[in-house]
mmCIF file of C-alpha atoms and ligand atoms in Angstrom:
data_model
loop_
_atom_site.group_PDB
_atom_site.id
_atom_site.type_symbol
_atom_site.label_atom_id
_atom_site.label_comp_id
_atom_site.label_asym_id
_atom_site.label_seq_id
_atom_site.Cartn_x
_atom_site.Cartn_y
_atom_site.Cartn_z
ATOM 1 C CA MET A 1279 311.019 36.029 -224.089
ATOM 2 C CA ASN A 1280 308.565 38.738 -225.062
ATOM 3 C CA ALA A 1281 306.856 39.646 -221.777
ATOM 4 C CA SER A 1282 303.514 40.711 -223.290
ATOM 5 C CA GLU A 1283 302.966 37.214 -224.668
ATOM 6 C CA PHE A 1284 302.644 35.917 -221.124
ATOM 7 C CA ILE A 1285 299.768 36.381 -218.734
ATOM 8 C CA ALA A 1286 301.849 34.909 -215.914
ATOM 9 C CA ARG A 1287 305.562 34.426 -215.668
ATOM 10 C CA THR A 1288 308.277 33.848 -213.132
ATOM 11 C CA SER A 1289 311.933 34.714 -213.285
ATOM 12 C CA GLY A 1290 314.503 32.998 -211.090
ATOM 13 C CA LEU A 1291 311.727 31.946 -208.723
ATOM 14 C CA THR A 1292 312.948 30.176 -205.606
ATOM 15 C CA LYS A 1293 310.893 28.967 -202.683
ATOM 16 C CA SER A 1294 312.381 27.411 -199.574
ATOM 17 C CA TYR A 1295 310.558 26.274 -196.485
ATOM 18 C CA GLY A 1296 312.375 26.260 -193.154
ATOM 19 C CA SER A 1297 315.923 27.448 -192.819
ATOM 20 C CA ASP A 1298 319.526 26.293 -192.813
ATOM 21 C CA ASP A 1299 320.044 22.560 -192.477
ATOM 22 C CA ASN A 1300 316.327 21.843 -192.408
ATOM 23 C CA ALA A 1301 315.458 23.916 -195.477
ATOM 24 C CA VAL A 1302 313.292 22.291 -198.127
ATOM 25 C CA HIS A 1303 313.822 23.792 -201.572
ATOM 26 C CA ALA A 1304 310.378 23.480 -203.104
ATOM 27 C CA LEU A 1305 311.313 25.581 -206.166
ATOM 28 C CA SER A 1306 314.815 26.342 -207.436
ATOM 29 C CA ASP A 1307 315.405 29.077 -209.993
ATOM 30 C CA VAL A 1308 312.218 28.549 -211.992
ATOM 31 C CA THR A 1309 311.855 30.815 -215.015
ATOM 32 C CA VAL A 1310 308.670 30.031 -216.854
ATOM 33 C CA GLY A 1311 305.879 31.767 -218.741
ATOM 34 C CA PHE A 1312 302.209 30.937 -219.218
ATOM 35 C CA ARG A 1313 300.989 32.280 -222.550
ATOM 36 C CA THR A 1314 297.821 34.314 -222.871
ATOM 37 C CA GLY A 1315 294.870 32.179 -223.968
ATOM 38 C CA GLU A 1316 296.798 28.951 -223.644
ATOM 39 C CA PHE A 1317 295.872 25.842 -221.681
ATOM 40 C CA THR A 1318 299.031 24.621 -219.936
ATOM 41 C CA ALA A 1319 299.386 21.397 -217.981
ATOM 42 C CA VAL A 1320 301.958 21.159 -215.190
ATOM 43 C CA MET A 1321 303.172 17.658 -214.387
ATOM 44 C CA GLY A 1322 305.830 16.081 -212.212
ATOM 45 C CA PRO A 1323 306.264 13.608 -209.377
ATOM 46 C CA SER A 1324 304.741 14.169 -205.958
ATOM 47 C CA GLY A 1325 306.777 16.774 -204.071
ATOM 48 C CA SER A 1326 308.263 18.304 -207.245
ATOM 49 C CA GLY A 1327 306.829 21.751 -206.475
ATOM 50 C CA LYS A 1328 303.696 21.881 -208.637
ATOM 51 C CA SER A 1329 301.316 23.143 -205.944
ATOM 52 C CA THR A 1330 303.902 25.585 -204.616
ATOM 53 C CA LEU A 1331 304.299 27.050 -208.113
ATOM 54 C CA MET A 1332 300.504 27.462 -208.509
ATOM 55 C CA HIS A 1333 300.147 29.059 -205.048
ATOM 56 C CA ILE A 1334 302.922 31.566 -205.693
ATOM 57 C CA LEU A 1335 301.660 32.444 -209.181
ATOM 58 C CA ALA A 1336 298.221 33.023 -207.666
ATOM 59 C CA GLY A 1337 299.672 35.266 -204.974
ATOM 60 C CA LEU A 1338 298.577 32.893 -202.211
ATOM 61 C CA ASP A 1339 302.121 32.216 -201.053
ATOM 62 C CA SER A 1340 305.235 34.367 -201.208
ATOM 63 C CA ALA A 1341 308.451 33.745 -203.106
ATOM 64 C CA THR A 1342 311.778 33.380 -201.267
ATOM 65 C CA SER A 1343 313.475 35.120 -204.196
ATOM 66 C CA GLY A 1344 312.837 35.907 -207.843
ATOM 67 C CA SER A 1345 309.944 37.715 -209.475
ATOM 68 C CA VAL A 1346 306.385 36.803 -210.407
ATOM 69 C CA HIS A 1347 304.482 38.825 -212.986
ATOM 70 C CA LEU A 1348 300.800 38.698 -213.811
ATOM 71 C CA GLY A 1349 300.589 40.644 -217.042
ATOM 72 C CA SER A 1350 302.884 43.616 -216.466
ATOM 73 C CA THR A 1351 302.402 43.635 -212.664
ATOM 74 C CA ASP A 1352 305.143 42.278 -210.422
ATOM 75 C CA ILE A 1353 302.937 40.716 -207.740
ATOM 76 C CA THR A 1354 305.820 40.258 -205.308
ATOM 77 C CA ARG A 1355 305.760 44.063 -204.964
ATOM 78 C CA LEU A 1356 302.030 44.527 -204.430
ATOM 79 C CA LYS A 1357 300.486 45.421 -201.108
ATOM 80 C CA ASP A 1358 298.098 42.845 -199.648
ATOM 81 C CA ASP A 1359 294.945 44.753 -200.565
ATOM 82 C CA GLU A 1360 296.150 45.335 -204.140
ATOM 83 C CA LEU A 1361 296.920 41.645 -204.473
ATOM 84 C CA THR A 1362 293.489 40.713 -203.114
ATOM 85 C CA LEU A 1363 291.772 42.915 -205.689
ATOM 86 C CA LEU A 1364 293.841 41.553 -208.540
ATOM 87 C CA ARG A 1365 293.095 37.973 -207.483
ATOM 88 C CA ARG A 1366 289.411 38.694 -207.132
ATOM 89 C CA ARG A 1367 289.032 40.377 -210.528
ATOM 90 C CA ARG A 1368 291.336 38.380 -212.725
ATOM 91 C CA ILE A 1369 291.946 34.918 -211.326
ATOM 92 C CA GLY A 1370 289.905 31.756 -210.792
ATOM 93 C CA PHE A 1371 291.130 28.933 -208.579
ATOM 94 C CA VAL A 1372 290.404 25.266 -208.247
ATOM 95 C CA PHE A 1373 292.622 23.965 -205.485
ATOM 96 C CA GLN A 1374 292.877 20.625 -203.726
ATOM 97 C CA ALA A 1375 291.226 21.958 -200.612
ATOM 98 C CA PHE A 1376 288.129 23.198 -202.381
ATOM 99 C CA ASN A 1377 287.763 26.289 -200.184
ATOM 100 C CA LEU A 1378 283.987 26.196 -200.312
ATOM 101 C CA VAL A 1379 282.229 28.232 -197.655
ATOM 102 C CA PRO A 1380 280.514 25.651 -195.416
ATOM 103 C CA THR A 1381 277.599 27.898 -194.453
ATOM 104 C CA LEU A 1382 276.678 28.800 -198.054
ATOM 105 C CA ASP A 1383 274.720 26.623 -200.446
ATOM 106 C CA VAL A 1384 276.040 25.599 -203.860
ATOM 107 C CA ARG A 1385 274.595 28.559 -205.740
ATOM 108 C CA SER A 1386 275.905 31.081 -203.198
ATOM 109 C CA ASN A 1387 279.349 29.477 -203.266
ATOM 110 C CA ILE A 1388 279.408 29.797 -207.054
ATOM 111 C CA LEU A 1389 278.238 33.422 -206.866
ATOM 112 C CA LEU A 1390 280.828 34.289 -204.219
ATOM 113 C CA PRO A 1391 283.342 35.847 -206.657
ATOM 114 C CA PHE A 1392 280.596 38.246 -207.815
ATOM 115 C CA ASP A 1393 279.518 39.071 -204.239
ATOM 116 C CA LEU A 1394 283.096 39.760 -203.182
ATOM 117 C CA ASP A 1395 283.406 42.072 -206.154
ATOM 118 C CA GLY A 1396 280.177 43.816 -205.130
ATOM 119 C CA ARG A 1397 278.240 43.049 -208.283
ATOM 120 C CA LYS A 1398 275.557 40.740 -209.673
ATOM 121 C CA PRO A 1399 276.082 38.464 -212.668
ATOM 122 C CA THR A 1400 274.880 39.938 -215.964
ATOM 123 C CA ALA A 1401 272.119 38.097 -217.863
ATOM 124 C CA ASP A 1402 274.800 36.539 -220.038
ATOM 125 C CA GLU A 1403 276.797 35.418 -216.994
ATOM 126 C CA SER A 1404 273.663 33.986 -215.333
ATOM 127 C CA ALA A 1405 272.942 31.932 -218.440
ATOM 128 C CA TRP A 1406 276.552 30.725 -218.426
ATOM 129 C CA ILE A 1407 276.308 29.747 -214.732
ATOM 130 C CA ASP A 1408 273.129 27.772 -215.434
ATOM 131 C CA ARG A 1409 274.964 25.998 -218.231
ATOM 132 C CA LEU A 1410 277.887 25.201 -215.929
ATOM 133 C CA LEU A 1411 275.496 23.819 -213.302
ATOM 134 C CA ASP A 1412 273.910 21.674 -215.971
ATOM 135 C CA ILE A 1413 277.153 20.361 -217.495
ATOM 136 C CA LEU A 1414 278.596 19.661 -214.046
ATOM 137 C CA GLU A 1415 275.346 17.969 -212.948
ATOM 138 C CA LEU A 1416 274.883 20.319 -210.026
ATOM 139 C CA THR A 1417 271.445 21.686 -210.919
ATOM 140 C CA PRO A 1418 269.609 19.402 -208.445
ATOM 141 C CA ARG A 1419 272.125 20.431 -205.763
ATOM 142 C CA VAL A 1420 272.007 24.216 -205.889
ATOM 143 C CA THR A 1421 270.379 24.547 -202.462
ATOM 144 C CA HIS A 1422 272.677 22.013 -200.782
ATOM 145 C CA ARG A 1423 275.547 22.982 -198.548
ATOM 146 C CA PRO A 1424 279.070 21.559 -199.037
ATOM 147 C CA HIS A 1425 278.797 18.988 -196.205
ATOM 148 C CA GLU A 1426 275.809 17.464 -197.986
ATOM 149 C CA LEU A 1427 277.889 16.785 -201.099
ATOM 150 C CA SER A 1428 280.385 14.082 -202.057
ATOM 151 C CA GLY A 1429 284.051 14.994 -202.654
ATOM 152 C CA GLY A 1430 283.512 14.874 -206.412
ATOM 153 C CA GLN A 1431 280.469 17.154 -206.170
ATOM 154 C CA GLN A 1432 282.399 19.641 -204.027
ATOM 155 C CA GLN A 1433 285.166 19.601 -206.606
ATOM 156 C CA ARG A 1434 282.630 20.368 -209.344
ATOM 157 C CA VAL A 1435 281.270 23.304 -207.317
ATOM 158 C CA ALA A 1436 284.820 24.665 -207.029
ATOM 159 C CA ILE A 1437 285.206 24.302 -210.803
ATOM 160 C CA ALA A 1438 281.897 26.060 -211.494
ATOM 161 C CA ARG A 1439 282.921 28.886 -209.154
ATOM 162 C CA ALA A 1440 286.294 29.297 -210.881
ATOM 163 C CA LEU A 1441 284.687 29.426 -214.328
ATOM 164 C CA ALA A 1442 281.573 31.453 -213.449
ATOM 165 C CA SER A 1443 282.989 34.945 -213.926
ATOM 166 C CA ARG A 1444 285.217 33.900 -216.856
ATOM 167 C CA PRO A 1445 288.415 35.181 -215.227
ATOM 168 C CA GLU A 1446 291.298 35.740 -217.602
ATOM 169 C CA LEU A 1447 293.497 33.311 -215.692
ATOM 170 C CA ILE A 1448 292.581 30.030 -214.010
ATOM 171 C CA PHE A 1449 294.792 27.951 -211.734
ATOM 172 C CA ALA A 1450 293.638 24.391 -211.185
ATOM 173 C CA ASP A 1451 295.440 21.881 -208.988
ATOM 174 C CA GLU A 1452 294.376 18.317 -209.859
ATOM 175 C CA PRO A 1453 290.862 19.480 -210.816
ATOM 176 C CA THR A 1454 289.861 16.009 -211.964
ATOM 177 C CA GLY A 1455 291.458 14.161 -209.039
ATOM 178 C CA ASN A 1456 288.196 13.202 -207.304
ATOM 179 C CA LEU A 1457 286.066 12.712 -210.398
ATOM 180 C CA ASP A 1458 285.053 9.581 -212.271
ATOM 181 C CA SER A 1459 286.492 9.429 -215.775
ATOM 182 C CA ARG A 1460 283.348 10.639 -217.563
ATOM 183 C CA THR A 1461 282.930 13.718 -215.326
ATOM 184 C CA GLY A 1462 286.674 14.267 -215.524
ATOM 185 C CA ARG A 1463 286.442 14.435 -219.315
ATOM 186 C CA GLU A 1464 283.546 16.925 -219.067
ATOM 187 C CA VAL A 1465 285.684 19.151 -216.853
ATOM 188 C CA LEU A 1466 288.678 18.921 -219.198
ATOM 189 C CA THR A 1467 286.452 19.732 -222.158
ATOM 190 C CA LEU A 1468 285.105 22.761 -220.242
ATOM 191 C CA LEU A 1469 288.631 23.959 -219.508
ATOM 192 C CA SER A 1470 289.806 23.574 -223.095
ATOM 193 C CA ALA A 1471 286.645 25.357 -224.316
ATOM 194 C CA ALA A 1472 287.333 28.152 -221.809
ATOM 195 C CA SER A 1473 290.707 28.781 -223.412
ATOM 196 C CA ARG A 1474 289.633 28.189 -227.017
ATOM 197 C CA ASP A 1475 286.298 30.047 -227.014
ATOM 198 C CA PHE A 1476 286.827 32.699 -224.352
ATOM 199 C CA GLY A 1477 290.599 33.194 -224.547
ATOM 200 C CA GLN A 1478 291.064 32.314 -220.884
ATOM 201 C CA SER A 1479 294.530 31.214 -219.817
ATOM 202 C CA ILE A 1480 294.664 28.031 -217.781
ATOM 203 C CA ALA A 1481 297.420 26.439 -215.718
ATOM 204 C CA MET A 1482 296.401 22.976 -214.574
ATOM 205 C CA VAL A 1483 298.376 20.622 -212.366
ATOM 206 C CA THR A 1484 297.741 16.982 -213.122
ATOM 207 C CA HIS A 1485 299.500 13.644 -212.804
ATOM 208 C CA ASP A 1486 297.205 12.121 -215.412
ATOM 209 C CA PRO A 1487 298.651 11.977 -218.962
ATOM 210 C CA VAL A 1488 295.109 11.788 -220.385
ATOM 211 C CA ALA A 1489 294.214 15.076 -218.634
ATOM 212 C CA ALA A 1490 297.477 16.656 -219.817
ATOM 213 C CA SER A 1491 296.697 15.625 -223.403
ATOM 214 C CA TYR A 1492 293.857 18.204 -223.411
ATOM 215 C CA ALA A 1493 296.396 20.993 -222.892
ATOM 216 C CA ASP A 1494 298.176 23.066 -225.561
ATOM 217 C CA ARG A 1495 301.432 22.715 -223.703
ATOM 218 C CA VAL A 1496 302.897 20.521 -220.969
ATOM 219 C CA LEU A 1497 305.520 21.614 -218.429
ATOM 220 C CA ILE A 1498 307.249 18.971 -216.368
ATOM 221 C CA LEU A 1499 308.751 19.722 -212.963
ATOM 222 C CA ALA A 1500 311.196 17.571 -211.016
ATOM 223 C CA ASP A 1501 312.867 18.542 -207.738
ATOM 224 C CA GLY A 1502 311.653 22.119 -207.989
ATOM 225 C CA ARG A 1503 312.903 22.739 -211.529
ATOM 226 C CA ILE A 1504 311.320 22.722 -214.975
ATOM 227 C CA VAL A 1505 312.929 19.746 -216.677
ATOM 228 C CA ARG A 1506 310.896 19.464 -219.853
ATOM 229 C CA GLU A 1507 308.439 21.411 -221.976
ATOM 230 C CA LEU A 1508 306.220 19.809 -224.607
ATOM 231 C CA GLY A 1509 303.701 21.160 -227.090
ATOM 232 C CA HIS A 1510 300.265 19.557 -227.355
ATOM 233 C CA SER A 1511 300.929 15.818 -227.049
ATOM 234 C CA SER A 1512 299.029 12.552 -226.940
ATOM 235 C CA ALA A 1513 298.517 10.760 -223.617
ATOM 236 C CA GLU A 1514 300.806 7.955 -224.885
ATOM 237 C CA GLU A 1515 303.589 10.392 -225.722
ATOM 238 C CA ILE A 1516 303.257 12.141 -222.330
ATOM 239 C CA SER A 1517 303.304 8.779 -220.472
ATOM 240 C CA ARG A 1518 306.376 7.709 -222.380
ATOM 241 C CA ILE A 1519 308.257 10.913 -221.510
ATOM 242 C CA MET A 1520 307.195 10.824 -217.834
ATOM 243 C CA LEU A 1521 308.454 7.243 -217.620
ATOM 244 C CA SER A 1522 311.759 8.064 -219.272
ATOM 245 C CA LEU A 1523 312.262 10.978 -216.851
ATOM 246 C CA GLU A 1524 311.533 8.709 -213.872
ATOM 247 C CA ARG A 1525 314.060 6.164 -215.134
ATOM 248 C CA ALA A 1526 316.697 8.845 -215.604
ATOM 249 C CA ALA A 1527 316.135 10.191 -212.072
HETATM 250 P P1 ADP B 1296 303.685 18.822 -205.457
HETATM 251 O O1 ADP B 1296 302.463 19.666 -205.546
HETATM 252 O O2 ADP B 1296 304.426 18.704 -206.753
HETATM 253 O O3 ADP B 1296 303.398 17.462 -204.881
HETATM 254 P P2 ADP B 1296 304.501 20.720 -203.417
HETATM 255 O O4 ADP B 1296 304.613 22.002 -204.135
HETATM 256 O O5 ADP B 1296 303.286 20.486 -202.591
HETATM 257 O O6 ADP B 1296 304.716 19.512 -204.454
HETATM 258 O O7 ADP B 1296 305.772 20.551 -202.447
HETATM 259 C C1 ADP B 1296 307.105 20.736 -202.889
HETATM 260 C C2 ADP B 1296 308.038 20.484 -201.721
HETATM 261 O O8 ADP B 1296 307.866 21.493 -200.741
HETATM 262 C C3 ADP B 1296 307.810 19.162 -200.994
HETATM 263 O O9 ADP B 1296 309.043 18.668 -200.582
HETATM 264 C C4 ADP B 1296 306.936 19.567 -199.832
HETATM 265 O O10 ADP B 1296 307.098 18.653 -198.761
HETATM 266 C C5 ADP B 1296 307.487 20.939 -199.491
HETATM 267 N N1 ADP B 1296 306.474 21.813 -198.888
HETATM 268 C C6 ADP B 1296 305.323 22.257 -199.480
HETATM 269 N N2 ADP B 1296 304.630 23.075 -198.659
HETATM 270 C C7 ADP B 1296 305.353 23.136 -197.505
HETATM 271 C C8 ADP B 1296 305.181 23.825 -196.260
HETATM 272 N N3 ADP B 1296 304.126 24.626 -196.029
HETATM 273 N N4 ADP B 1296 306.140 23.646 -195.314
HETATM 274 C C9 ADP B 1296 307.217 22.876 -195.526
HETATM 275 N N5 ADP B 1296 307.450 22.208 -196.681
HETATM 276 C C10 ADP B 1296 306.542 22.336 -197.651
HETATM 277 MG MG1 MG B 1297 300.468 19.227 -205.126
#
């Protein structure tokens, strides 16, 4: 594969937890690329390694062996502070634990990536943040703190924060998991617009074939390996393939 096509890629990536007889092989020899500007869905049964793959790609967990590149940088070779900077400047995250700061209100949580980077949003970015707050129905909540919000609202704050600075790469782990279907569709539409209109690259874990049908490409993991790769597909087609893989397993 042509490396420059990919904003994130792994080669021979293996991740084991524990050692010897008790070792759990979360990822086994995964070689995969996420194309620049593409919206990729990652699917697979529970325990297949989806979250582990996202965490390692985002530099939040280390590989046991193999390499992980973001652009031309091998992140397995970066020092901690270099990795922190790269994450801060180039990556947005929406993870299952929303990682909101409990002492900050909604607006401050969303502005956190800017604060950490020591800058203020530009006028254009402020307008975009207001639009995100509006679309995600958070405008009446901007002065609330996370504990005053429902799980779905917290999830939407995490999504707004990940999109606020328009990072080139976004990792989302079940971003619609806690949302009702209408809000879930809004979020999926936002993510596909982020890749289509702003050229952002998105890797989204989901178990929902409808969510995956918004993506340009679908990767399917099973037992720590990539077992299937599809182009943009309908929810029906994705369901059918997931079922056939389960039967074969
Ligand atoms: P998924 O997100 O697809 O449900 P995960 O990536 O969370 O799967 O987990 C893959 C495998 O690795 C599972 O067997 C899980 O139990 C194991 N695993 C994940 N994190 C840890 C950890 N910190 N310690 C031990 N085992 C882990
Ligand atoms: Mg998971």
